[in-house]
C-alpha positions in Angstrom: -24.3 3.9 -47.0 -26.5 5.2 -49.8 -27.6 1.7 -50.9 -28.1 0.7 -47.3 -30.8 3.4 -46.8 -34.3 2.3 -46.1 -37.5 4.4 -46.4 -38.0 4.6 -42.6 -34.5 6.3 -42.5 -35.9 9.3 -44.3 -38.1 11.8 -42.5 -39.8 13.8 -45.3 -41.5 16.2 -42.8 -38.3 17.0 -41.0 -36.3 16.8 -44.2 -33.6 14.5 -42.7 -32.0 11.2 -43.4 -30.5 9.0 -40.7 -27.6 6.9 -41.8 -27.1 3.8 -39.7 -26.1 1.0 -42.1 -24.2 0.2 -45.2 -24.1 -2.5 -47.8 -20.9 -4.3 -48.4 -19.8 -6.8 -51.0 -20.1 -10.1 -49.2 -19.0 -13.7 -50.1 -22.5 -14.5 -51.2 -23.6 -11.1 -52.6 -24.4 -7.8 -50.9 -24.5 -7.9 -47.1 -26.2 -5.4 -44.9 -24.0 -4.2 -42.0 -23.7 -1.4 -39.5 -21.7 1.6 -40.4 -17.9 1.5 -39.6 -18.0 3.8 -36.6 -20.3 5.6 -34.2 -19.6 8.8 -36.1 -20.8 7.2 -39.3 -24.2 6.8 -37.7 -25.7 10.3 -38.2 -28.7 12.3 -39.2 -28.3 14.8 -42.0 -30.5 17.6 -43.3 -31.8 17.3 -46.8 -32.5 20.2 -49.1 -36.1 20.7 -50.4 -35.1 19.6 -53.9 -33.8 16.3 -52.6 -37.0 15.7 -50.6 -39.1 16.4 -53.8 -36.9 14.0 -55.8 -37.2 11.3 -53.2 -41.0 11.7 -53.3 -41.0 11.2 -57.0 -38.6 8.3 -56.7 -40.8 6.6 -54.1 -43.8 6.8 -56.5 -41.8 5.3 -59.4 -40.5 2.6 -57.1 -44.1 1.7 -56.0 -45.1 1.4 -59.6 -42.1 -0.8 -60.4 -43.0 -3.0 -57.3 -46.6 -3.5 -58.5 -45.4 -4.6 -61.9 -42.9 -7.1 -60.5 -43.9 -10.7 -59.7 -40.7 -11.3 -57.7 -40.3 -8.1 -55.7 -38.9 -8.6 -52.2 -40.2 -6.0 -49.8 -37.1 -4.8 -47.9 -37.8 -1.0 -47.9 -34.5 -0.1 -49.6 -34.6 3.4 -51.1 -32.3 2.3 -53.9 -32.9 -1.4 -54.3 -32.0 -3.9 -57.1 -34.7 -4.5 -59.8 -36.3 -7.1 -57.4 -36.2 -5.1 -54.2 -33.1 -6.6 -52.7 -29.9 -4.8 -51.7 -27.8 -3.7 -54.7 -24.2 -4.7 -55.0 -21.9 -1.7 -54.4 -19.8 -2.7 -57.4 -22.9 -2.6 -59.6 -23.6 0.9 -58.6 -20.0 1.9 -59.3 -20.0 0.3 -62.7 -23.3 2.0 -63.7 -22.2 5.3 -62.4 -18.8 5.0 -64.3 -20.8 4.2 -67.5 -23.0 7.3 -67.1 -20.1 9.6 -66.2 -18.2 8.5 -69.3 -21.3 9.0 -71.4 -21.5 12.7 -70.3 -17.7 13.3 -70.7 -16.5 12.7 -67.1 -14.0 10.0 -67.9 -12.5 8.4 -64.8 -15.0 10.1 -62.4 -16.1 7.4 -59.9 -19.1 7.3 -57.6 -16.9 7.7 -54.6 -15.5 10.9 -56.0 -18.9 12.4 -55.5 -18.2 12.3 -51.8 -14.9 14.0 -52.3 -16.5 16.6 -54.5 -19.1 17.3 -51.8 -16.5 17.7 -49.1 -14.3 19.9 -51.3 -17.3 22.2 -52.1 -18.0 22.5 -48.3 -14.3 23.4 -47.6 -14.2 26.0 -50.4 -17.5 27.5 -49.2 -15.8 28.1 -45.8 -17.9 25.5 -43.8 -16.1 24.8 -40.5 -14.1 21.5 -40.7 -15.9 20.0 -37.6 -19.2 20.4 -39.5 -17.7 18.7 -42.5 -16.4 15.9 -40.3 -19.9 15.3 -39.0 -21.4 15.5 -42.5 -19.0 12.9 -43.8 -19.2 10.7 -40.7 -15.5 10.7 -40.1 -14.7 9.4 -36.6 -11.6 11.6 -36.3 -11.0 15.2 -37.4 -7.6 14.2 -38.7 -9.2 12.1 -41.5 -11.1 15.2 -42.7 -8.2 17.5 -42.3 -5.7 15.2 -44.0 -7.9 14.6 -46.9 -9.3 18.1 -47.5 -7.2 20.7 -45.9 -5.2 21.5 -49.1 -8.4 22.9 -50.6 -8.3 26.3 -48.9 -6.6 28.1 -51.8 -6.7 31.6 -50.3 -6.1 30.6 -46.6 -2.7 32.4 -46.4 -4.3 35.6 -47.7 -7.2 35.3 -45.3 -4.8 34.8 -42.3 -2.7 37.7 -43.4 -5.8 40.0 -43.7 -7.0 38.9 -40.3 -3.6 39.6 -38.7 -3.4 42.9 -40.4 -6.9 43.9 -39.3 -6.4 43.0 -35.6 -2.9 44.4 -34.9 -2.5 44.7 -31.1 -1.8 48.1 -29.7 -0.5 49.0 -26.2 -3.0 50.4 -23.7 -2.7 52.5 -20.6 -4.5 49.8 -18.6 -1.9 47.8 -16.7 -4.3 44.8 -16.4 -4.2 44.3 -20.1 -1.0 44.5 -22.1 -2.6 44.7 -25.4 -5.9 45.8 -26.8 -7.0 44.4 -30.1 -8.6 47.0 -32.2 -9.9 46.5 -35.7 -8.5 48.8 -38.3 -11.0 50.7 -40.4 
């Protein structure tokens, strides 16, 4: 999805990115395609630091394009050195080389996605929001992959149950009244 992004997909004013295509390894090189599912086509908010970095990146890319005699204008945000779609495997190899150089042996580009989702889970973000962020078509994909990351879930559930112990009431219409302990 990242290498399928084009500049019109990014709204700098609204600080959003719309994902609606991906690049796949095709028989004759990289191939542009729609995302796998309807859920994969989504608009995400971008933090201000990312917007600023994208603005810098766009200026660097414009300078690179001016220097090139063979640049193909395709509007990719992360193009090859001549403006065409990059091969996904090339991105993976480059990232692996950089990760190894900084001491992250075996850390793949795809693991960044897992790291992002894991951080969201551990921050307590609702799983439906994580599902939308990742573009999963089914909540079970998100749950099956990331549900093990709530390390203190049992303690949270126990504390919630303890703080909301039901007590009998005098009102016959309600058998129990949930009262928070102080």
